[in-house]
GROMACS .gro file of C-alpha atoms in nm:
model
  477
    1MET     CA    1   5.945   6.509   9.481
    2ALA     CA    2   5.790   6.553   9.096
    3GLN     CA    3   5.493   6.788   9.022
    4ASN     CA    4   5.355   6.714   8.680
    5LYS     CA    5   5.303   7.021   8.452
    6ASN     CA    6   5.295   7.061   8.059
    7PRO     CA    7   5.595   7.308   7.954
    8GLY     CA    8   5.378   7.609   7.927
    9ASN     CA    9   5.268   7.554   8.242
   10PHE     CA   10   5.610   7.523   8.355
   11ALA     CA   11   5.746   7.823   8.154
   12ASN     CA   12   5.491   8.071   8.333
   13ASP     CA   13   5.568   7.909   8.711
   14ARG     CA   14   5.952   7.991   8.596
   15GLU     CA   15   5.823   8.333   8.486
   16LYS     CA   16   5.720   8.460   8.854
   17ALA     CA   17   6.021   8.259   8.977
   18ARG     CA   18   6.302   8.402   8.765
   19GLU     CA   19   6.394   8.643   9.006
   20ALA     CA   20   6.413   8.412   9.296
   21GLY     CA   21   6.645   8.211   9.113
   22HIS     CA   22   6.496   7.879   8.982
   23THR     CA   23   6.634   7.567   9.192
   24GLY     CA   24   6.403   7.311   9.069
   25GLY     CA   25   6.503   7.021   8.802
   26THR     CA   26   6.302   6.879   8.539
   27HIS     CA   27   6.221   6.587   8.324
   28GLN     CA   28   6.054   6.605   8.004
   29GLY     CA   29   5.891   6.344   7.881
   30ALA     CA   30   5.807   5.983   7.922
   31GLY     CA   31   5.844   5.651   7.922
   32ASN     CA   32   6.191   5.579   7.791
   33ASN     CA   33   6.245   5.899   7.670
   34PRO     CA   34   6.534   6.034   7.843
   35GLY     CA   35   6.455   6.351   8.025
   36ASN     CA   36   6.576   6.402   8.363
   37PHE     CA   37   6.766   6.710   8.447
   38ALA     CA   38   6.860   6.767   8.797
   39ASN     CA   39   6.828   7.179   8.886
   40ASP     CA   40   7.215   7.268   8.879
   41ARG     CA   41   7.250   6.991   8.541
   42GLU     CA   42   7.013   7.198   8.377
   43LYS     CA   43   7.127   7.545   8.444
   44ALA     CA   44   7.485   7.435   8.358
   45ARG     CA   45   7.342   7.443   8.003
   46GLU     CA   46   7.130   7.724   8.053
   47ALA     CA   47   6.859   7.485   7.922
   48GLY     CA   48   6.608   7.673   8.136
   49HIS     CA   49   6.722   8.039   8.058
   50THR     CA   50   6.612   8.209   7.695
   51GLY     CA   51   6.863   8.503   7.722
   52GLY     CA   52   6.874   8.790   7.561
   53THR     CA   53   6.591   9.047   7.644
   54HIS     CA   54   6.373   8.844   7.777
   55GLN     CA   55   6.258   8.880   8.170
   56GLY     CA   56   6.163   8.556   8.223
   57ALA     CA   57   6.293   8.213   8.251
   58GLU     CA   58   6.122   7.919   8.035
   59ASN     CA   59   6.314   7.625   7.839
   60ASN     CA   60   6.579   7.722   7.572
   61PRO     CA   61   6.495   7.426   7.279
   62GLY     CA   62   6.813   7.508   7.155
   63ASN     CA   63   7.039   7.471   7.466
   64PHE     CA   64   6.834   7.173   7.590
   65ALA     CA   65   6.895   7.007   7.238
   66LYS     CA   66   7.245   7.020   7.274
   67TYR     CA   67   7.268   6.894   7.667
   68VAL     CA   68   7.042   6.644   7.549
   69ARG     CA   69   7.266   6.527   7.246
   70ARG     CA   70   7.599   6.575   7.437
   71ARG     CA   71   7.434   6.328   7.736
   72TYR     CA   72   7.230   6.062   7.572
   73GLY     CA   73   7.370   6.076   7.220
   74ALA     CA   74   7.308   6.238   6.889
   75ASP     CA   75   6.982   6.065   6.788
   76ARG     CA   76   6.777   6.161   7.103
   77THR     CA   77   6.548   6.431   7.192
   78VAL     CA   78   6.314   6.581   7.409
   79ASP     CA   79   5.923   6.685   7.340
   80LEU     CA   80   5.908   7.027   7.445
   81SER     CA   81   5.536   7.057   7.315
   82ASP     CA   82   5.318   7.259   7.513
   83ALA     CA   83   5.125   6.912   7.515
   84ALA     CA   84   5.369   6.718   7.645
   85PRO     CA   85   5.443   6.598   8.048
   86ALA     CA   86   5.701   6.789   8.225
   87PHE     CA   87   5.753   6.722   8.599
   88VAL     CA   88   5.943   6.982   8.824
   89LEU     CA   89   6.176   6.775   9.039
   90SER     CA   90   6.304   6.851   9.422
   91THR     CA   91   6.592   6.650   9.532
   92GLU     CA   92   6.805   6.655   9.822
   93GLY     CA   93   7.155   6.454   9.788
   94LEU     CA   94   7.537   6.398   9.927
   95PHE     CA   95   7.838   6.513   9.811
   96CYS     CA   96   8.170   6.336   9.909
   97GLY     CA   97   8.458   6.647   9.876
   98GLU     CA   98   8.832   6.525   9.794
   99ASP     CA   99   8.911   6.518  10.117
  100GLY     CA  100   8.673   6.263  10.221
  101THR     CA  101   8.414   6.469  10.386
  102VAL     CA  102   8.054   6.421  10.343
  103HIS     CA  103   7.851   6.713  10.302
  104ARG     CA  104   7.448   6.732  10.306
  105LEU     CA  105   7.311   6.906  10.017
  106PRO     CA  106   6.919   7.040  10.088
  107GLY     CA  107   6.632   7.056   9.919
  108PRO     CA  108   6.415   7.292   9.774
  109GLY     CA  109   6.522   7.677   9.884
  110ARG     CA  110   6.771   7.926   9.863
  111ASN     CA  111   7.048   7.702   9.968
  112ALA     CA  112   6.919   7.417   9.758
  113GLY     CA  113   7.246   7.222   9.592
  114ARG     CA  114   7.532   7.363   9.790
  115ARG     CA  115   7.651   7.231  10.133
  116ILE     CA  116   7.499   7.328  10.481
  117ILE     CA  117   7.728   7.585  10.685
  118GLU     CA  118   7.523   7.676  10.976
  119ARG     CA  119   7.743   7.910  11.152
  120LEU     CA  120   8.045   8.032  10.953
  121GLU     CA  121   8.392   8.001  11.158
  122LEU     CA  122   8.752   8.130  11.068
  123ASP     CA  123   8.844   7.854  10.887
  124ASP     CA  124   8.563   7.845  10.682
  125ILE     CA  125   8.581   8.259  10.636
  126GLU     CA  126   8.925   8.167  10.506
  127GLY     CA  127   8.892   7.884  10.302
  128LEU     CA  128   8.648   8.128  10.118
  129ILE     CA  129   8.896   8.405  10.086
  130ARG     CA  130   9.149   8.169   9.987
  131ASP     CA  131   8.968   8.003   9.720
  132ALA     CA  132   8.878   8.313   9.536
  133SER     CA  133   9.160   8.494   9.571
  134LYS     CA  134   9.316   8.162   9.364
  135PHE     CA  135   9.097   8.222   9.130
  136LEU     CA  136   9.145   8.596   9.087
  137SER     CA  137   9.536   8.457   9.080
  138ARG     CA  138   9.460   8.236   8.779
  139GLN     CA  139   9.250   8.489   8.582
  140VAL     CA  140   9.583   8.739   8.546
  141LEU     CA  141   9.780   8.670   8.241
  142GLU     CA  142  10.126   8.657   8.180
  143HIS     CA  143  10.153   9.051   8.055
  144GLY     CA  144   9.922   9.132   8.388
  145ARG     CA  145   9.599   9.185   8.226
  146PHE     CA  146   9.286   8.963   8.382
  147VAL     CA  147   9.046   8.723   8.162
  148TYR     CA  148   8.765   8.939   8.253
  149GLY     CA  149   8.468   8.699   8.296
  150LEU     CA  150   8.301   8.387   8.235
  151HIS     CA  151   7.984   8.221   8.109
  152PRO     CA  152   8.027   7.860   8.304
  153CYS     CA  153   7.711   7.752   8.141
  154PHE     CA  154   7.966   7.714   7.843
  155ASN     CA  155   8.282   7.805   7.918
  156ARG     CA  156   8.266   8.120   7.681
  157GLU     CA  157   8.526   8.397   7.776
  158ILE     CA  158   8.330   8.726   7.809
  159PRO     CA  159   8.491   8.955   7.527
  160ALA     CA  160   8.549   9.287   7.716
  161TYR     CA  161   8.757   9.431   7.958
  162ASN     CA  162   8.720   9.730   8.213
  163ALA     CA  163   9.019   9.918   8.344
  164LEU     CA  164   8.842  10.021   8.657
  165ARG     CA  165   8.738   9.696   8.724
  166HIS     CA  166   9.130   9.545   8.670
  167ALA     CA  167   9.239   9.835   8.905
  168SER     CA  168   8.945   9.779   9.160
  169THR     CA  169   9.006   9.332   9.194
  170THR     CA  170   9.347   9.414   9.216
  171TYR     CA  171   9.295   9.555   9.507
  172SER     CA  172   9.040   9.302   9.643
  173MET     CA  173   9.337   9.081   9.586
  174ILE     CA  174   9.563   9.253   9.779
  175GLU     CA  175   9.345   9.272  10.068
  176ALA     CA  176   9.338   8.895  10.040
  177TRP     CA  177   9.706   8.859  10.022
  178GLU     CA  178   9.706   9.069  10.350
  179VAL     CA  179   9.506   8.772  10.505
  180THR     CA  180   9.679   8.460  10.314
  181ASN     CA  181  10.061   8.580  10.238
  182ASP     CA  182  10.041   8.336   9.940
  183GLY     CA  183  10.338   8.330   9.719
  184ASP     CA  184  10.153   8.273   9.405
  185LEU     CA  185   9.867   8.545   9.448
  186LYS     CA  186  10.109   8.826   9.507
  187ASN     CA  187  10.329   8.729   9.179
  188SER     CA  188   9.968   8.771   9.021
  189ILE     CA  189   9.937   9.095   9.211
  190ASP     CA  190  10.256   9.230   9.107
  191ARG     CA  191  10.184   9.151   8.751
  192ALA     CA  192   9.843   9.325   8.782
  193LEU     CA  193   9.988   9.615   8.924
  194ALA     CA  194  10.233   9.631   8.648
  195TYR     CA  195  10.038   9.637   8.367
  196LEU     CA  196   9.752   9.901   8.554
  197ARG     CA  197  10.101  10.132   8.593
  198GLY     CA  198  10.214  10.052   8.256
  199THR     CA  199   9.934  10.043   8.031
  200LEU     CA  200   9.595  10.131   8.187
  201ILE     CA  201   9.756  10.480   8.356
  202ARG     CA  202   9.845  10.756   8.146
  203PRO     CA  203   9.994  11.086   8.179
  204ALA     CA  204   9.796  11.462   8.125
  205ARG     CA  205   9.865  11.789   8.113
  206LEU     CA  206   9.587  11.957   8.329
  207PRO     CA  207   9.470  12.330   8.199
  208ASP     CA  208   9.687  12.489   8.436
  209GLY     CA  209   9.994  12.372   8.354
  210THR     CA  210   9.996  12.049   8.607
  211ASP     CA  211  10.089  11.678   8.564
  212ALA     CA  212   9.856  11.487   8.645
  213ALA     CA  213   9.716  11.120   8.526
  214PHE     CA  214   9.429  10.909   8.456
  215VAL     CA  215   9.327  10.572   8.408
  216VAL     CA  216   9.220  10.521   8.071
  217GLU     CA  217   8.986  10.285   7.909
  218ALA     CA  218   9.015  10.123   7.599
  219ASN     CA  219   8.774  10.359   7.417
  220GLY     CA  220   8.920  10.673   7.557
  221GLU     CA  221   8.705  10.721   7.844
  222ILE     CA  222   8.847  10.885   8.182
  223LYS     CA  223   8.624  10.760   8.416
  224LEU     CA  224   8.634  10.956   8.799
  225GLY     CA  225   8.626  10.599   8.973
  226ALA     CA  226   8.866  10.436   8.779
  227ASN     CA  227   9.111  10.691   8.912
  228ALA     CA  228   8.986  10.656   9.260
  229VAL     CA  229   9.023  10.218   9.264
  230ALA     CA  230   9.373  10.261   9.098
  231ILE     CA  231   9.452  10.473   9.400
  232LEU     CA  232   9.323  10.203   9.629
  233ALA     CA  233   9.500   9.937   9.499
  234LEU     CA  234   9.864  10.134   9.483
  235ALA     CA  235   9.764  10.286   9.800
  236LYS     CA  236   9.710   9.905   9.975
  237HIS     CA  237  10.027   9.794   9.808
  238ALA     CA  238  10.269  10.021   9.914
  239THR     CA  239  10.109   9.998  10.304
  240LEU     CA  240  10.169   9.605  10.331
  241THR     CA  241  10.516   9.665  10.115
  242GLY     CA  242  10.681   9.960  10.300
  243SER     CA  243  10.729  10.057   9.927
  244THR     CA  244  10.742  10.444   9.814
  245ALA     CA  245  10.775  10.357   9.444
  246ASP     CA  246  10.406  10.481   9.355
  247TYR     CA  247  10.353  10.792   9.579
  248ASP     CA  248  10.388  11.025   9.295
  249LEU     CA  249  10.155  10.858   9.049
  250MET     CA  250   9.922  10.821   9.335
  251ARG     CA  251   9.944  11.232   9.359
  252GLN     CA  252   9.902  11.234   8.973
  253LEU     CA  253   9.606  11.045   9.014
  254ALA     CA  254   9.495  11.220   9.292
  255LEU     CA  255   9.514  11.573   9.127
  256GLY     CA  256   9.331  11.406   8.847
  257ILE     CA  257   9.072  11.363   9.050
  258ARG     CA  258   9.055  11.716   9.163
  259HIS     CA  259   9.035  11.843   8.852
  260MET     CA  260   8.734  11.653   8.766
  261GLN     CA  261   8.560  11.841   9.097
  262ASN     CA  262   8.388  12.165   9.109
  263GLN     CA  263   8.560  12.369   9.334
  264GLU     CA  264   8.220  12.604   9.424
  265ASP     CA  265   8.005  12.293   9.546
  266GLY     CA  266   8.233  11.945   9.584
  267SER     CA  267   8.064  11.783   9.287
  268PHE     CA  268   8.221  11.561   9.071
  269VAL     CA  269   8.186  11.543   8.658
  270HIS     CA  270   8.188  11.154   8.613
  271VAL     CA  271   8.374  11.105   8.268
  272LEU     CA  272   8.584  11.290   8.095
  273SER     CA  273   8.767  11.199   7.700
  274TYR     CA  274   9.125  11.125   7.666
  275PRO     CA  275   9.384  11.289   7.617
  276ASP     CA  276   9.166  11.670   7.526
  277LEU     CA  277   9.007  11.594   7.876
  278ARG     CA  278   8.675  11.766   7.778
  279VAL     CA  279   8.363  11.663   7.963
  280LYS     CA  280   8.219  11.347   7.808
  281ASP     CA  281   7.916  11.260   8.038
  282PRO     CA  282   7.865  11.511   8.354
  283PHE     CA  283   7.691  11.217   8.514
  284ARG     CA  284   7.687  10.826   8.481
  285VAL     CA  285   7.710  10.611   8.792
  286ILE     CA  286   7.649  10.734   9.160
  287TYR     CA  287   7.946  10.539   9.295
  288TYR     CA  288   8.199  10.681   9.123
  289GLU     CA  289   8.185  11.004   9.407
  290GLY     CA  290   8.203  10.766   9.687
  291GLU     CA  291   8.498  10.583   9.490
  292ALA     CA  292   8.693  10.882   9.476
  293ALA     CA  293   8.625  10.986   9.787
  294PHE     CA  294   8.762  10.684   9.955
  295GLY     CA  295   9.055  10.703   9.749
  296LEU     CA  296   9.160  11.015   9.878
  297MET     CA  297   9.137  10.939  10.162
  298ARG     CA  298   9.298  10.618  10.188
  299LEU     CA  299   9.604  10.840  10.002
  300TYR     CA  300   9.516  11.095  10.292
  301SER     CA  301   9.579  10.837  10.566
  302LEU     CA  302   9.916  10.718  10.392
  303THR     CA  303  10.087  11.074  10.282
  304GLN     CA  304   9.892  11.328  10.496
  305ASP     CA  305   9.872  11.566  10.256
  306PRO     CA  306   9.566  11.812  10.317
  307ARG     CA  307   9.507  11.833   9.982
  308TRP     CA  308   9.347  11.523  10.001
  309ILE     CA  309   9.124  11.529  10.329
  310GLU     CA  310   9.010  11.932  10.184
  311THR     CA  311   8.894  11.788   9.849
  312VAL     CA  312   8.693  11.472  10.053
  313GLU     CA  313   8.544  11.741  10.294
  314LYS     CA  314   8.425  11.976  10.002
  315ALA     CA  315   8.305  11.643   9.870
  316PHE     CA  316   8.101  11.570  10.169
  317GLY     CA  317   7.916  11.911  10.182
  318HIS     CA  318   7.767  11.817   9.833
  319PHE     CA  319   7.706  11.469   9.930
  320ILE     CA  320   7.531  11.589  10.288
  321ARG     CA  321   7.352  11.856  10.078
  322SER     CA  322   7.248  11.620   9.837
  323GLU     CA  323   7.122  11.353  10.040
  324HIS     CA  324   7.382  11.119   9.898
  325TRP     CA  325   7.311  10.871  10.202
  326ARG     CA  326   6.971  10.780  10.008
  327HIS     CA  327   7.177  10.557   9.779
  328ASN     CA  328   7.287  10.348  10.059
  329ASP     CA  329   7.662  10.366   9.886
  330HIS     CA  330   7.872  10.112   9.999
  331TRP     CA  331   8.221  10.322   9.850
  332LEU     CA  332   8.041  10.594  10.097
  333SER     CA  333   8.035  10.379  10.365
  334TYR     CA  334   8.391  10.291  10.338
  335CYS     CA  335   8.495  10.667  10.292
  336VAL     CA  336   8.271  10.794  10.570
  337ASN     CA  337   8.445  10.541  10.822
  338GLU     CA  338   8.793  10.676  10.676
  339LEU     CA  339   8.715  11.015  10.713
  340THR     CA  340   8.565  11.006  11.054
  341ARG     CA  341   8.887  10.852  11.223
  342PHE     CA  342   9.045  11.210  11.142
  343ARG     CA  343   8.730  11.404  11.139
  344PRO     CA  344   8.506  11.265  11.390
  345GLU     CA  345   8.210  11.540  11.382
  346GLU     CA  346   7.855  11.444  11.460
  347ARG     CA  347   7.737  11.569  11.102
  348TYR     CA  348   7.999  11.298  10.923
  349PHE     CA  349   7.889  10.998  11.166
  350ARG     CA  350   7.505  11.104  11.104
  351PHE     CA  351   7.591  11.026  10.757
  352GLY     CA  352   7.730  10.759  10.775
  353ILE     CA  353   7.449  10.621  10.990
  354GLN     CA  354   7.195  10.729  10.755
  355ASN     CA  355   7.325  10.557  10.483
  356VAL     CA  356   7.271  10.193  10.621
  357ALA     CA  357   6.990  10.271  10.897
  358GLY     CA  358   6.700  10.283  10.622
  359HIS     CA  359   6.880  10.010  10.447
  360LEU     CA  360   6.832   9.713  10.707
  361ASP     CA  361   6.539   9.550  10.588
  362PHE     CA  362   6.647   9.540  10.210
  363VAL     CA  363   6.980   9.357  10.336
  364LEU     CA  364   6.750   9.108  10.547
  365GLU     CA  365   6.525   9.048  10.293
  366ARG     CA  366   6.696   9.098   9.897
  367ILE     CA  367   6.677   8.788   9.726
  368THR     CA  368   7.005   8.852   9.514
  369THR     CA  369   7.300   8.775   9.716
  370PHE     CA  370   7.397   9.131   9.644
  371PRO     CA  371   7.763   9.126   9.785
  372THR     CA  372   7.799   9.510   9.787
  373LEU     CA  373   7.537   9.472  10.098
  374LEU     CA  374   7.782   9.338  10.293
  375GLU     CA  375   8.096   9.598  10.223
  376LEU     CA  376   7.805   9.855  10.322
  377MET     CA  377   7.752   9.654  10.625
  378MET     CA  378   8.168   9.585  10.764
  379ALA     CA  379   8.234   9.924  10.651
  380ALA     CA  380   7.940  10.090  10.892
  381ARG     CA  381   7.997   9.834  11.153
  382GLU     CA  382   8.357   9.989  11.210
  383MET     CA  383   8.226  10.321  11.218
  384LEU     CA  384   7.947  10.229  11.500
  385GLU     CA  385   8.247  10.083  11.693
  386ARG     CA  386   8.391  10.375  11.691
  387ILE     CA  387   8.125  10.596  11.824
  388ARG     CA  388   8.078  10.385  12.110
  389THR     CA  389   8.373  10.467  12.248
  390MET     CA  390   8.287  10.821  12.185
  391PRO     CA  391   8.070  10.950  12.526
  392GLU     CA  392   7.975  11.280  12.301
  393MET     CA  393   7.880  11.122  12.028
  394GLN     CA  394   7.627  10.820  12.207
  395HIS     CA  395   7.311  11.003  12.111
  396LEU     CA  396   7.352  10.895  11.752
  397LEU     CA  397   7.292  10.556  11.834
  398GLU     CA  398   6.929  10.583  11.897
  399GLU     CA  399   6.926  10.674  11.515
  400ILE     CA  400   6.986  10.293  11.413
  401ASP     CA  401   6.818   9.932  11.532
  402LEU     CA  402   7.228   9.814  11.640
  403ASP     CA  403   7.049   9.463  11.723
  404LYS     CA  404   6.921   9.469  11.381
  405PHE     CA  405   7.194   9.582  11.177
  406TYR     CA  406   7.384   9.292  11.363
  407ARG     CA  407   7.166   9.027  11.236
  408ALA     CA  408   7.141   9.149  10.923
  409LEU     CA  409   7.493   9.181  10.883
  410GLU     CA  410   7.524   8.793  11.002
  411PHE     CA  411   7.283   8.762  10.729
  412ARG     CA  412   7.427   8.873  10.428
  413ALA     CA  413   7.729   8.728  10.543
  414HIS     CA  414   7.547   8.381  10.561
  415TYR     CA  415   7.349   8.424  10.224
  416LEU     CA  416   7.654   8.506  10.019
  417LEU     CA  417   7.706   8.135  10.063
  418ASN     CA  418   7.504   8.122   9.814
  419GLY     CA  419   7.701   8.310   9.529
  420HIS     CA  420   8.022   8.056   9.602
  421PHE     CA  421   8.082   7.821   9.294
  422TRP     CA  422   8.163   7.510   9.581
  423PRO     CA  423   8.232   7.177   9.455
  424GLU     CA  424   7.918   7.014   9.451
  425LEU     CA  425   7.781   7.309   9.214
  426ALA     CA  426   8.092   7.409   8.976
  427MET     CA  427   8.099   6.981   8.859
  428TYR     CA  428   7.793   7.019   8.673
  429PHE     CA  429   7.932   7.333   8.450
  430ALA     CA  430   8.128   7.294   8.143
  431HIS     CA  431   8.482   7.312   8.269
  432PRO     CA  432   8.472   7.281   8.655
  433ASP     CA  433   8.820   7.376   8.692
  434SER     CA  434   8.801   7.703   8.598
  435ILE     CA  435   8.508   7.834   8.831
  436VAL     CA  436   8.528   7.646   9.136
  437GLY     CA  437   8.619   7.863   9.410
  438SER     CA  438   8.433   8.174   9.246
  439PHE     CA  439   8.155   8.373   9.296
  440PHE     CA  440   7.873   8.441   9.070
  441ILE     CA  441   7.579   8.609   8.979
  442ARG     CA  442   7.316   8.344   8.950
  443HIS     CA  443   7.026   8.571   8.753
  444HIS     CA  444   7.296   8.646   8.520
  445ALA     CA  445   7.317   8.292   8.424
  446PHE     CA  446   7.583   8.219   8.697
  447ARG     CA  447   7.771   8.493   8.551
  448VAL     CA  448   8.170   8.503   8.646
  449ARG     CA  449   8.346   8.800   8.658
  450ILE     CA  450   8.669   8.911   8.785
  451ASP     CA  451   8.442   9.229   8.931
  452ASP     CA  452   8.165   9.038   9.075
  453VAL     CA  453   8.411   8.759   9.267
  454GLU     CA  454   8.587   9.070   9.401
  455HIS     CA  455   8.318   9.241   9.595
  456TYR     CA  456   8.230   8.900   9.763
  457LEU     CA  457   8.590   8.906   9.847
  458SER     CA  458   8.654   9.197   9.961
  459GLY     CA  459   8.279   9.135  10.197
  460TYR     CA  460   8.437   8.839  10.311
  461VAL     CA  461   8.806   8.975  10.391
  462ALA     CA  462   8.625   9.280  10.667
  463TYR     CA  463   8.394   8.992  10.795
  464ARG     CA  464   8.690   8.806  10.884
  465LYS     CA  465   8.826   9.121  11.005
  466TYR     CA  466   8.536   9.156  11.277
  467ARG     CA  467   8.543   8.802  11.349
  468VAL     CA  468   8.896   8.823  11.459
  469ALA     CA  469   8.812   9.063  11.666
  470LYS     CA  470   8.511   9.004  11.812
  471GLN     CA  471   8.716   8.643  11.897
  472GLN     CA  472   8.998   8.800  12.085
  473GLU     CA  473   8.759   9.055  12.274
  474GLU     CA  474   8.529   8.729  12.356
  475SER     CA  475   8.887   8.539  12.489
  476ARG     CA  476   8.936   8.848  12.704
  477ASN     CA  477   8.633   8.850  12.901
   0.00000   0.00000   0.00000
């Protein structure tokens, strides 16, 4: 199906549709002037996005010209003037994979261009975990540093690095390794952990003379959340391997987090400078505090050192007073789930419910994939299931619509499929082999960054755990 528009009107329509993710293709020009651009092929050259600070979506003349020359020859051009005809295309198709399976590709809509999966089965979920973790494994260089990210439209690496995301991505890879037991993935994890221990983590002497450790960015920043996710990665590795080699390092990282906590009210300072440990930024990102509390809870569950849960409970006094649940933070969902295993108190359970109960419409309606929403739901689900087994806490379940909760959970798990680089999507980009199996952020020009993939991966690992447990329960009944 095609709609006849001129490029000026087409740009206006795209402006309106940008947040929804434009999924139509275009044909520019008339007669024998080649100008058919299937929706994903067009996107693969960012032909419909001007980039920079522009908030709309419109024809990018430079990118269109590059694509036309590459596809049709150096002497060919496309008329993008407002007077020239432009047709908005809606297409359907079929895709035959390397395994010989033919997949139907639907027409217009949010699922456009990728295979239809009406209901995720365990094989599907495990395939997503396997492919995404293999992608992350390929990003780990020999010395343990990641290729931080790609702009797949032009196969350009993102020239930046982030120590916090190095650690959190490694954590997600360890979660995936527990599922796949893949040897190549384990080798990549080992290299990434070695780089974390040897390069990104630095020793420090606290004002009271205590030896601590901090994850330090290239610019000398110490981020509260970075210490936390480093603990998560090291603790998960220790849990799965049985190794105690990192216990002292984790203790020092945890002491670094405690140093950043206000001992009177439980709040945290977010960013210090290294090596003088002066406060650089009292507040930066709300997620740092949930990360810090979750990291300490995972360390407590491993070592049973009472200092860590005392720090978390003090932090939760601050979270409750400040109504941090209004931020619907997935890290706090993870944390309160862990905390209530050891401190099954009503105030903590109620906080966990408040953190998600009023957010269900957003989970059901958010038009971007927003992978951390699945993480939020999965951690909350574990806590809710434990409340079901506690007669004295049953009244708390009246504070959340459980039917709507599980409907939102399943919707988000399936909606995240629109952020996966299926072969039928990746084939239109500059270097398909470099991105296939990964996950992307559509409204950032299909950006693929290690932390983007990390959040999709952690969500699906947790979703698999839920589906396995559900399948086992059904088989018993």
